Amino acid sequence: MTGQVLGEPCGGAHTDENAAIRINVGGFKKRLQSDTLSRFPETRLARLLHCQSKESILELCDDYDDTEKEFYFDRNPALFPYVLNFYNTGRLHVMAELCIFSFSQEIEYWGINEFFIDSCCSSSYHCRKMDQDREDWDDRSDEGSTTSSFDELLEFYNDASKFDKQLFGSARRRIWLMLDNPGYSVASRIISILSILVVLGSIATMCMNSMSEFSLLDSEGQPTEDPRFESVEHFGIGWFTLELVARFVVAPDLLHFFDHPLNVIDLVSILPFYLTLLINLVVESSPALANLGRVAQVLRLMRIFRILKLARHSTGLRSLGATLRNSYKEVGLLLLYLAVGVSFFSVMAYTVEKEDNEDLTTIPACWWWATVSMTTVGYGDVVPVSIAGKLTASACILAGILVVVLPITLIFNKFSLFYKRQKQLEIAMRSCDFDEGIKEVPSVNLRNYYAHKVKSLMASLSNMSRSSPSEQSLNESIH
């Protein structure tokens, strides 16, 4: 190390327990004894004692004055007395007026572990740090919600502005708003209610058609569809087709119409009917292709996807879709936990029950039992009979509760965020007025976002400029 007592940069390290090094922390200068620093060899200042070249020195400090033999650190000088007090006493103390975030970053830079915080300050420090993390999460959630809502609102206005240059743009824009925004006007609410009733009616007829009480037989004894249900089905298909065609005709951008997930759902809800109709025509014209009739039966089951059309009229369903789309990590974590738990407890159940229980004689059979138990469904079709098996089942159920609850909390927090964002976006869209063309984008409340940024900036400036009264007691140990 460079310096009179520590040797030259290119030479070997010169150890002297009575040596001292000169440091400059943001203008705060101090001479520190090497034996004091060497008590904590993992800290940044102690690592300076073992540097043998100027390059290694500059990896630990911001600058080095070879003439004055002084190490310079571009850090907050107001917080450095706490570091000095740590070297003198071996313990860290945290004053109440300190910013926990800045203090945590500072001790991390100097290589001091939070373990050295004294017992008198440790409890309050960790509590304040957890509160700060929680506030930061809330602020980030609010900022993300505001930013995302503002971006979506700008996209909405960008789409609405495209009608100004199109033929019959004003009329098409009113129809577009009426069809795509259920709460925009009285007419849009009526259309939304009618669409919901048609969806529910279509699903109800599909369910009733599967019941033996409503089944009919043709002259050959083969089951056939009730004409009443068939009429409801045709009316629903006609309504859904009319909706999709109308939205496509008045869409501001035809090329990107199916980029929207809800438009894809509208297409999928009617596509099985037309494919089934086409397959039936082919089968009637070519009896050799009779096996295609089974494909038609499968396509008829796809009518259940019509229930997803309710997402266009439900804020909660749209928020749920956005949550699942942005929570793939949490969902993957949940599936991983379940897979590990099912694998472990299925082997345990197989080991203790294979001789006494005919239902648990193979590990794959135990997978079903472990899955039902860990998800707390508990069908009761397969149960352990031995004492060891019941104890294993109890542990499996308790583990399942913990496994399911932990990721669900994260997913619920995201759902709350997306639901709040969706409600803000809907309120902003419903307040739009395009009767006289687009003049300006309505304002979005960004007060909380900017207030948080200003508050953080002022707190940082305050920490830089002021010296807290509590530091006077620390200065006694410094000087």
Coordinates of C-alpha atoms in Angstrom, one line a residue:
M1 CA 0.0 0.0 0.0
T2 CA 1.1 3.6 -0.6
G3 CA 2.1 5.8 2.3
Q4 CA 4.9 6.1 4.7
V5 CA 3.8 3.3 6.9
L6 CA 2.2 1.0 4.3
G7 CA 4.8 0.8 1.7
E8 CA 4.9 1.9 -2.0
P9 CA 2.2 1.0 -4.4
C10 CA 4.3 -1.5 -6.3
G11 CA 6.1 -2.9 -3.4
G12 CA 4.9 -5.4 -0.8
A13 CA 2.6 -4.6 2.0
H14 CA 4.3 -3.1 5.0
T15 CA 2.5 -4.1 8.3
D16 CA 2.9 -1.8 11.2
E17 CA 0.3 -2.0 14.0
N18 CA 1.0 1.6 15.0
A19 CA 0.7 3.0 11.4
A20 CA -2.1 5.4 10.5
I21 CA -3.8 6.2 7.2
R22 CA -5.4 9.5 6.2
I23 CA -8.9 9.4 4.7
N24 CA -11.1 12.1 3.3
V25 CA -14.8 11.4 3.2
G26 CA -16.6 14.2 1.4
G27 CA -14.3 16.8 3.0
F28 CA -14.3 15.2 6.4
K29 CA -10.6 14.3 7.1
K30 CA -9.4 11.9 9.7
R31 CA -6.3 9.8 10.6
L32 CA -7.1 6.2 11.6
Q33 CA -4.8 3.7 13.2
S34 CA -4.2 0.5 11.4
D35 CA -4.7 -1.7 14.4
T36 CA -8.2 -0.2 14.9
L37 CA -9.2 -1.0 11.4
S38 CA -7.6 -4.5 11.4
R39 CA -10.1 -5.5 14.1
F40 CA -12.7 -5.8 11.3
P41 CA -10.9 -7.2 8.3
E42 CA -14.0 -7.6 6.1
T43 CA -14.7 -3.8 6.1
R44 CA -13.7 -1.6 3.2
L45 CA -11.1 0.5 5.2
A46 CA -9.5 -2.6 6.6
R47 CA -9.1 -4.1 3.1
L48 CA -7.1 -0.9 2.2
L49 CA -4.3 -2.2 4.5
H50 CA -3.6 -5.1 2.2
C51 CA -3.5 -3.2 -1.1
Q52 CA -0.1 -3.4 -2.8
S53 CA -0.8 -1.3 -5.9
K54 CA -2.6 2.0 -6.8
E55 CA -5.0 0.0 -9.0
S56 CA -6.1 -2.1 -6.1
I57 CA -6.5 1.0 -4.0
L58 CA -8.8 2.7 -6.5
E59 CA -11.0 -0.3 -6.5
L60 CA -11.8 0.5 -2.8
C61 CA -11.8 4.3 -2.8
D62 CA -12.8 7.0 -5.3
D63 CA -9.4 8.8 -5.5
Y64 CA -5.9 8.6 -4.0
D65 CA -3.5 11.5 -3.5
D66 CA 0.0 10.1 -3.8
T67 CA 1.5 13.3 -2.6
E68 CA -0.5 13.7 0.6
K69 CA -0.9 9.9 1.0
E70 CA -4.6 10.5 1.4
F71 CA -7.6 8.3 0.4
Y72 CA -10.7 10.1 -0.8
F73 CA -14.2 8.7 -0.6
D74 CA -17.2 10.5 -2.3
R75 CA -19.7 9.6 0.4
N76 CA -22.0 11.5 2.7
P77 CA -19.8 13.0 5.5
A78 CA -22.8 13.4 7.8
L79 CA -23.1 9.6 8.2
F80 CA -19.4 8.8 8.4
P81 CA -19.2 9.6 12.2
Y82 CA -21.4 6.5 12.8
V83 CA -18.8 4.4 10.9
L84 CA -16.0 5.8 13.0
N85 CA -17.9 5.1 16.2
F86 CA -18.3 1.5 15.0
Y87 CA -14.5 1.1 14.7
N88 CA -14.0 2.6 18.1
T89 CA -16.7 0.6 20.0
G90 CA -17.4 -2.4 17.8
R91 CA -21.1 -1.6 17.7
L92 CA -23.4 0.4 15.5
H93 CA -26.0 2.8 16.9
V94 CA -28.9 4.3 14.8
M95 CA -30.4 7.6 15.8
A96 CA -34.1 8.1 15.5
E97 CA -33.8 11.1 13.1
L98 CA -31.7 9.1 10.5
C99 CA -33.1 8.0 7.2
I100 CA -33.0 4.2 7.5
F101 CA -32.6 3.7 3.7
S102 CA -29.5 6.0 3.5
F103 CA -28.0 4.5 6.7
S104 CA -28.5 0.9 5.3
Q105 CA -26.8 1.9 2.0
E106 CA -24.0 3.6 3.9
I107 CA -23.0 0.7 6.1
E108 CA -23.3 -1.7 3.2
Y109 CA -20.8 0.4 1.3
W110 CA -18.3 0.4 4.1
G111 CA -18.7 -3.4 4.4
I112 CA -20.3 -3.3 7.9
N113 CA -22.9 -6.0 8.5
E114 CA -26.2 -5.1 10.2
F115 CA -25.3 -7.8 12.7
F116 CA -23.2 -5.2 14.5
I117 CA -26.1 -2.9 15.3
D118 CA -26.4 -2.8 19.1
S119 CA -29.4 -4.4 20.8
C120 CA -30.7 -1.0 21.9
C121 CA -31.2 0.0 18.3
S122 CA -31.6 -3.3 16.5
S123 CA -35.3 -3.7 17.1
S124 CA -36.3 -0.2 16.1
Y125 CA -34.0 -0.3 13.1
H126 CA -35.5 -3.5 11.6
C127 CA -39.0 -2.3 12.3
R128 CA -38.4 1.0 10.6
K129 CA -36.7 -0.7 7.7
M130 CA -39.7 -3.1 7.2
D131 CA -42.1 -0.1 7.3
Q132 CA -40.0 1.7 4.8
D133 CA -40.0 -1.3 2.4
R134 CA -43.8 -1.5 2.8
E135 CA -44.2 2.2 2.0
D136 CA -41.9 1.9 -1.0
W137 CA -43.9 -1.0 -2.3
D138 CA -47.1 1.0 -1.9
D139 CA -45.5 4.0 -3.7
R140 CA -44.2 1.8 -6.5
S141 CA -47.6 0.2 -6.9
D142 CA -49.3 3.6 -7.0
E143 CA -46.7 4.9 -9.5
G144 CA -47.1 1.8 -11.7
S145 CA -50.8 2.0 -11.6
T146 CA -50.8 5.7 -12.5
T147 CA -48.2 5.3 -15.2
S148 CA -49.9 2.3 -16.8
S149 CA -53.3 4.0 -16.7
F150 CA -51.9 7.1 -18.3
D151 CA -50.3 5.1 -21.0
E152 CA -53.5 3.2 -21.7
L153 CA -55.4 6.4 -21.7
L154 CA -53.0 7.9 -24.3
E155 CA -53.5 4.8 -26.4
F156 CA -57.2 5.2 -26.1
Y157 CA -57.1 8.8 -27.3
N158 CA -54.7 7.9 -30.1
D159 CA -57.2 5.3 -31.4
A160 CA -60.1 7.9 -31.1
S161 CA -58.1 10.5 -33.0
K162 CA -57.8 8.2 -36.0
F163 CA -61.4 8.7 -36.8
D164 CA -60.9 12.4 -37.6
K165 CA -59.3 11.5 -40.9
Q166 CA -61.7 8.7 -41.9
L167 CA -65.0 8.8 -43.8
F168 CA -67.9 9.2 -41.4
G169 CA -65.4 9.4 -38.6
S170 CA -67.6 11.1 -36.1
A171 CA -70.4 8.6 -36.4
R172 CA -68.0 5.6 -36.4
R173 CA -66.3 6.9 -33.3
R174 CA -69.6 7.2 -31.4
I175 CA -70.5 3.6 -32.4
W176 CA -67.0 2.4 -31.4
L177 CA -67.3 4.0 -28.0
M178 CA -70.7 2.6 -27.5
L179 CA -69.6 -1.0 -28.3
D180 CA -66.2 -1.0 -26.6
N181 CA -67.0 1.0 -23.5
P182 CA -70.0 -0.5 -21.7
G183 CA -70.4 2.4 -19.2
Y184 CA -69.9 5.2 -21.7
S185 CA -73.6 6.1 -22.4
V186 CA -77.1 4.8 -21.8
A187 CA -77.1 3.1 -25.2
S188 CA -73.8 1.3 -24.4
R189 CA -75.2 0.1 -21.0
I190 CA -78.3 -1.3 -22.8
I191 CA -76.2 -3.1 -25.3
S192 CA -73.9 -4.4 -22.5
I193 CA -76.9 -5.8 -20.5
L194 CA -78.4 -7.4 -23.6
S195 CA -75.0 -9.0 -24.5
I196 CA -74.7 -10.4 -21.0
L197 CA -78.1 -11.9 -21.1
V198 CA -77.4 -13.6 -24.5
V199 CA -74.2 -15.0 -23.1
L200 CA -75.8 -16.4 -20.0
G201 CA -78.8 -17.7 -22.1
S202 CA -76.4 -19.5 -24.5
I203 CA -74.5 -21.1 -21.6
A204 CA -77.7 -22.1 -19.9
T205 CA -79.1 -23.8 -23.0
M206 CA -75.8 -25.7 -23.5
C207 CA -76.1 -27.0 -20.0
M208 CA -79.8 -27.9 -20.2
N209 CA -79.2 -29.7 -23.5
S210 CA -76.9 -32.2 -21.7
M211 CA -79.6 -33.2 -19.3
S212 CA -81.7 -36.3 -20.0
E213 CA -84.9 -34.5 -19.1
F214 CA -84.5 -32.2 -22.1
S215 CA -83.1 -34.7 -24.6
L216 CA -85.2 -35.7 -27.7
L217 CA -84.9 -38.7 -30.0
D218 CA -85.3 -38.8 -33.8
S219 CA -87.1 -41.5 -35.8
E220 CA -84.1 -43.7 -35.7
G221 CA -83.7 -43.5 -31.9
Q222 CA -80.7 -41.2 -32.1
P223 CA -80.5 -38.2 -29.7
T224 CA -81.3 -34.9 -31.4
E225 CA -81.2 -31.3 -30.2
D226 CA -84.4 -29.6 -28.9
P227 CA -85.6 -27.1 -31.4
R228 CA -86.2 -24.5 -28.7
F229 CA -82.5 -24.7 -27.6
E230 CA -81.5 -24.7 -31.2
S231 CA -83.4 -21.4 -31.8
V232 CA -81.7 -19.8 -28.7
E233 CA -78.3 -21.0 -30.0
H234 CA -78.9 -19.5 -33.5
F235 CA -80.1 -16.2 -32.0
G236 CA -77.0 -16.1 -29.8
I237 CA -74.6 -16.9 -32.7
G238 CA -76.4 -14.2 -34.8
W239 CA -76.0 -11.7 -32.0
F240 CA -72.3 -12.5 -31.3
T241 CA -71.5 -12.4 -35.1
L242 CA -73.3 -9.0 -35.4
E243 CA -71.3 -7.7 -32.4
L244 CA -68.0 -8.9 -33.9
V245 CA -68.7 -7.6 -37.4
A246 CA -69.9 -4.2 -36.0
R247 CA -66.7 -3.8 -33.9
F248 CA -64.5 -4.8 -36.8
V249 CA -66.2 -2.3 -39.2
V250 CA -65.9 0.7 -36.9
A251 CA -62.5 -0.2 -35.5
P252 CA -60.0 2.6 -35.7
D253 CA -57.2 0.2 -37.0
L254 CA -58.4 -2.8 -38.9
L255 CA -55.0 -4.3 -39.2
H256 CA -54.5 -4.5 -35.4
F257 CA -58.1 -5.4 -34.6
F258 CA -57.3 -8.9 -33.4
D259 CA -54.3 -7.7 -31.3
H260 CA -56.8 -7.1 -28.5
P261 CA -57.5 -10.2 -26.5
L262 CA -61.2 -9.5 -26.1
N263 CA -61.7 -9.4 -29.9
V264 CA -59.9 -12.8 -30.1
I265 CA -62.4 -14.1 -27.5
D266 CA -65.3 -12.8 -29.6
L267 CA -63.9 -14.7 -32.6
V268 CA -63.3 -17.9 -30.7
S269 CA -66.9 -17.9 -29.2
I270 CA -68.5 -18.1 -32.7
L271 CA -65.8 -20.0 -34.6
P272 CA -66.9 -23.5 -33.3
F273 CA -70.4 -23.0 -34.7
Y274 CA -69.3 -22.2 -38.2
L275 CA -66.7 -24.9 -38.2
T276 CA -69.3 -27.4 -37.0
L277 CA -71.6 -26.3 -39.8
L278 CA -68.9 -26.7 -42.4
I279 CA -68.0 -30.1 -41.1
N280 CA -71.6 -31.3 -41.2
L281 CA -71.9 -30.1 -44.8
V282 CA -68.7 -32.0 -45.7
V283 CA -69.9 -35.2 -43.9
E284 CA -73.3 -35.1 -45.7
S285 CA -71.7 -34.7 -49.1
S286 CA -68.9 -37.3 -48.4
P287 CA -70.1 -40.3 -46.2
A288 CA -66.5 -41.6 -46.1
L289 CA -65.6 -38.7 -43.9
A290 CA -68.0 -39.6 -41.2
N291 CA -65.3 -39.6 -38.6
L292 CA -65.2 -35.8 -38.9
G293 CA -68.5 -35.8 -36.9
R294 CA -66.5 -36.5 -33.8
V295 CA -64.5 -33.4 -34.4
A296 CA -67.8 -31.5 -34.6
Q297 CA -68.8 -32.8 -31.2
V298 CA -65.5 -31.6 -29.7
L299 CA -66.0 -28.2 -31.3
R300 CA -69.5 -27.9 -29.8
L301 CA -67.9 -28.2 -26.4
M302 CA -65.8 -25.1 -27.2
R303 CA -69.0 -23.0 -26.8
I304 CA -68.1 -22.8 -23.1
F305 CA -65.5 -20.2 -24.1
R306 CA -68.4 -17.8 -24.5
I307 CA -68.4 -17.2 -20.8
L308 CA -65.1 -15.3 -21.3
K309 CA -67.1 -12.7 -23.3
L310 CA -68.3 -11.4 -19.9
A311 CA -64.8 -10.0 -19.4
R312 CA -65.7 -7.1 -21.7
H313 CA -68.4 -6.1 -19.3
S314 CA -66.7 -6.9 -16.0
T315 CA -63.8 -4.9 -14.5
G316 CA -63.0 -7.8 -12.1
L317 CA -62.6 -10.3 -14.9
R318 CA -60.3 -8.0 -16.9
S319 CA -58.3 -7.3 -13.8
L320 CA -58.1 -11.1 -13.1
G321 CA -56.8 -11.7 -16.6
A322 CA -54.2 -8.9 -16.3
T323 CA -53.1 -10.4 -12.9
L324 CA -52.6 -13.9 -14.3
R325 CA -50.8 -12.5 -17.3
N326 CA -48.3 -10.6 -15.0
S327 CA -48.1 -13.2 -12.3
Y328 CA -46.6 -16.1 -14.2
K329 CA -43.6 -16.2 -11.8
E330 CA -45.8 -16.5 -8.8
V331 CA -48.0 -19.1 -10.4
G332 CA -44.9 -21.0 -11.5
L333 CA -43.7 -20.8 -7.9
L334 CA -47.0 -22.1 -6.6
L335 CA -46.9 -25.1 -9.1
L336 CA -43.3 -25.8 -8.1
Y337 CA -44.1 -25.9 -4.4
L338 CA -47.1 -28.2 -5.1
A339 CA -45.0 -30.5 -7.3
V340 CA -42.3 -30.9 -4.6
G341 CA -44.9 -31.4 -1.9
V342 CA -46.9 -33.9 -3.9
S343 CA -43.8 -35.9 -4.8
F344 CA -42.6 -36.0 -1.2
F345 CA -45.8 -36.9 0.5
S346 CA -46.9 -39.4 -2.2
V347 CA -43.7 -41.4 -1.6
M348 CA -44.2 -41.2 2.2
A349 CA -47.8 -42.4 1.9
Y350 CA -46.8 -45.2 -0.4
T351 CA -44.1 -46.3 2.1
V352 CA -46.4 -46.5 5.1
E353 CA -49.7 -47.6 3.4
K354 CA -48.7 -50.0 0.6
E355 CA -49.3 -53.1 2.8
D356 CA -52.5 -52.0 4.6
N357 CA -54.3 -49.9 1.9
E358 CA -55.4 -51.3 -1.5
D359 CA -55.9 -47.8 -2.8
L360 CA -52.4 -46.6 -2.2
T361 CA -50.3 -49.5 -3.6
T362 CA -48.5 -47.4 -6.2
I363 CA -46.8 -44.1 -6.2
P364 CA -48.9 -42.7 -9.1
A365 CA -52.0 -43.6 -7.1
C366 CA -50.5 -41.7 -4.2
W367 CA -50.0 -38.6 -6.4
W368 CA -53.8 -38.2 -6.7
W369 CA -54.2 -38.5 -2.9
A370 CA -51.3 -36.1 -2.2
T371 CA -52.7 -33.5 -4.7
V372 CA -56.2 -33.6 -3.2
S373 CA -54.8 -33.3 0.3
M374 CA -52.3 -30.5 -0.4
T375 CA -54.9 -28.4 -2.1
T376 CA -57.2 -29.1 0.9
V377 CA -59.9 -30.4 -1.4
G378 CA -60.3 -33.7 0.4
Y379 CA -62.6 -35.8 -1.7
G380 CA -62.4 -38.7 0.7
D381 CA -62.3 -41.3 -2.0
V382 CA -58.8 -42.4 -0.9
V383 CA -57.8 -42.2 2.8
P384 CA -54.9 -43.6 4.9
V385 CA -55.9 -46.2 7.5
S386 CA -52.7 -46.7 9.5
I387 CA -51.5 -44.3 12.3
A388 CA -48.4 -43.5 10.4
G389 CA -50.5 -42.8 7.3
K390 CA -52.8 -40.5 9.2
L391 CA -49.8 -38.6 10.6
T392 CA -48.4 -38.3 7.1
A393 CA -51.8 -37.0 5.9
S394 CA -51.8 -34.4 8.6
A395 CA -48.4 -33.1 7.7
C396 CA -49.4 -33.1 4.0
I397 CA -52.5 -31.0 4.7
L398 CA -50.6 -28.5 6.9
A399 CA -47.9 -28.1 4.3
G400 CA -50.5 -27.6 1.6
I401 CA -52.0 -24.7 3.5
L402 CA -48.6 -23.0 3.8
V403 CA -47.7 -23.8 0.2
V404 CA -50.9 -22.3 -1.2
V405 CA -51.2 -19.3 1.0
L406 CA -47.7 -17.8 0.5
P407 CA -47.9 -17.2 -3.3
I408 CA -51.6 -16.3 -3.2
T409 CA -50.8 -13.3 -1.1
L410 CA -48.5 -11.9 -3.8
I411 CA -51.0 -12.6 -6.5
F412 CA -53.8 -10.9 -4.5
N413 CA -51.6 -7.8 -4.1
K414 CA -51.2 -7.6 -7.9
F415 CA -54.9 -8.1 -8.4
S416 CA -55.7 -5.2 -6.2
L417 CA -53.2 -3.1 -8.1
F418 CA -54.7 -4.0 -11.5
Y419 CA -58.2 -3.6 -10.3
K420 CA -57.5 -0.1 -9.0
R421 CA -55.8 0.8 -12.3
Q422 CA -58.7 -0.5 -14.4
K423 CA -61.2 1.5 -12.3
Q424 CA -59.2 4.7 -12.8
L425 CA -59.0 4.0 -16.5
E426 CA -62.7 3.4 -16.9
I427 CA -63.6 6.6 -15.0
A428 CA -61.2 8.6 -17.2
M429 CA -62.7 7.1 -20.4
R430 CA -66.3 7.7 -19.3
S431 CA -65.5 11.4 -18.8
C432 CA -64.3 11.8 -22.4
D433 CA -66.3 14.0 -24.7
F434 CA -65.7 13.8 -28.4
D435 CA -68.7 15.7 -29.7
E436 CA -66.5 18.6 -30.9
G437 CA -63.4 16.5 -31.8
I438 CA -60.4 15.8 -29.7
K439 CA -58.9 18.9 -28.1
E440 CA -56.8 17.6 -25.3
V441 CA -56.1 14.5 -23.3
P442 CA -57.9 14.7 -19.9
S443 CA -55.6 15.1 -16.9
V444 CA -54.6 12.2 -14.9
N445 CA -53.9 12.7 -11.2
L446 CA -50.1 12.3 -10.8
R447 CA -50.0 14.3 -7.6
N448 CA -49.0 11.3 -5.5
Y449 CA -46.3 10.3 -8.0
Y450 CA -44.6 13.6 -8.0
A451 CA -45.1 14.2 -4.3
H452 CA -43.2 11.0 -3.6
K453 CA -40.3 12.0 -5.8
V454 CA -40.1 15.5 -4.3
K455 CA -40.3 14.0 -0.8
S456 CA -37.4 11.7 -1.5
L457 CA -35.3 14.5 -3.0
M458 CA -35.9 16.8 -0.1
A459 CA -35.0 14.0 2.4
S460 CA -31.7 13.4 0.5
L461 CA -30.8 17.1 0.5
S462 CA -31.7 17.4 4.1
N463 CA -29.4 14.5 5.0
M464 CA -26.6 16.1 3.0
S465 CA -26.9 19.6 4.4
R466 CA -27.7 19.2 8.1
S467 CA -25.8 17.6 11.0
S468 CA -28.1 16.0 13.5
P469 CA -27.8 17.0 17.2
S470 CA -27.2 13.3 18.1
E471 CA -23.9 13.4 16.2
Q472 CA -22.5 15.7 18.9
S473 CA -22.2 12.7 21.2
L474 CA -20.5 10.8 18.4
N475 CA -18.0 13.6 17.8
E476 CA -16.6 13.1 21.3
S477 CA -15.4 9.6 20.4
I478 CA -14.1 10.9 17.0
H479 CA -12.0 13.7 18.4

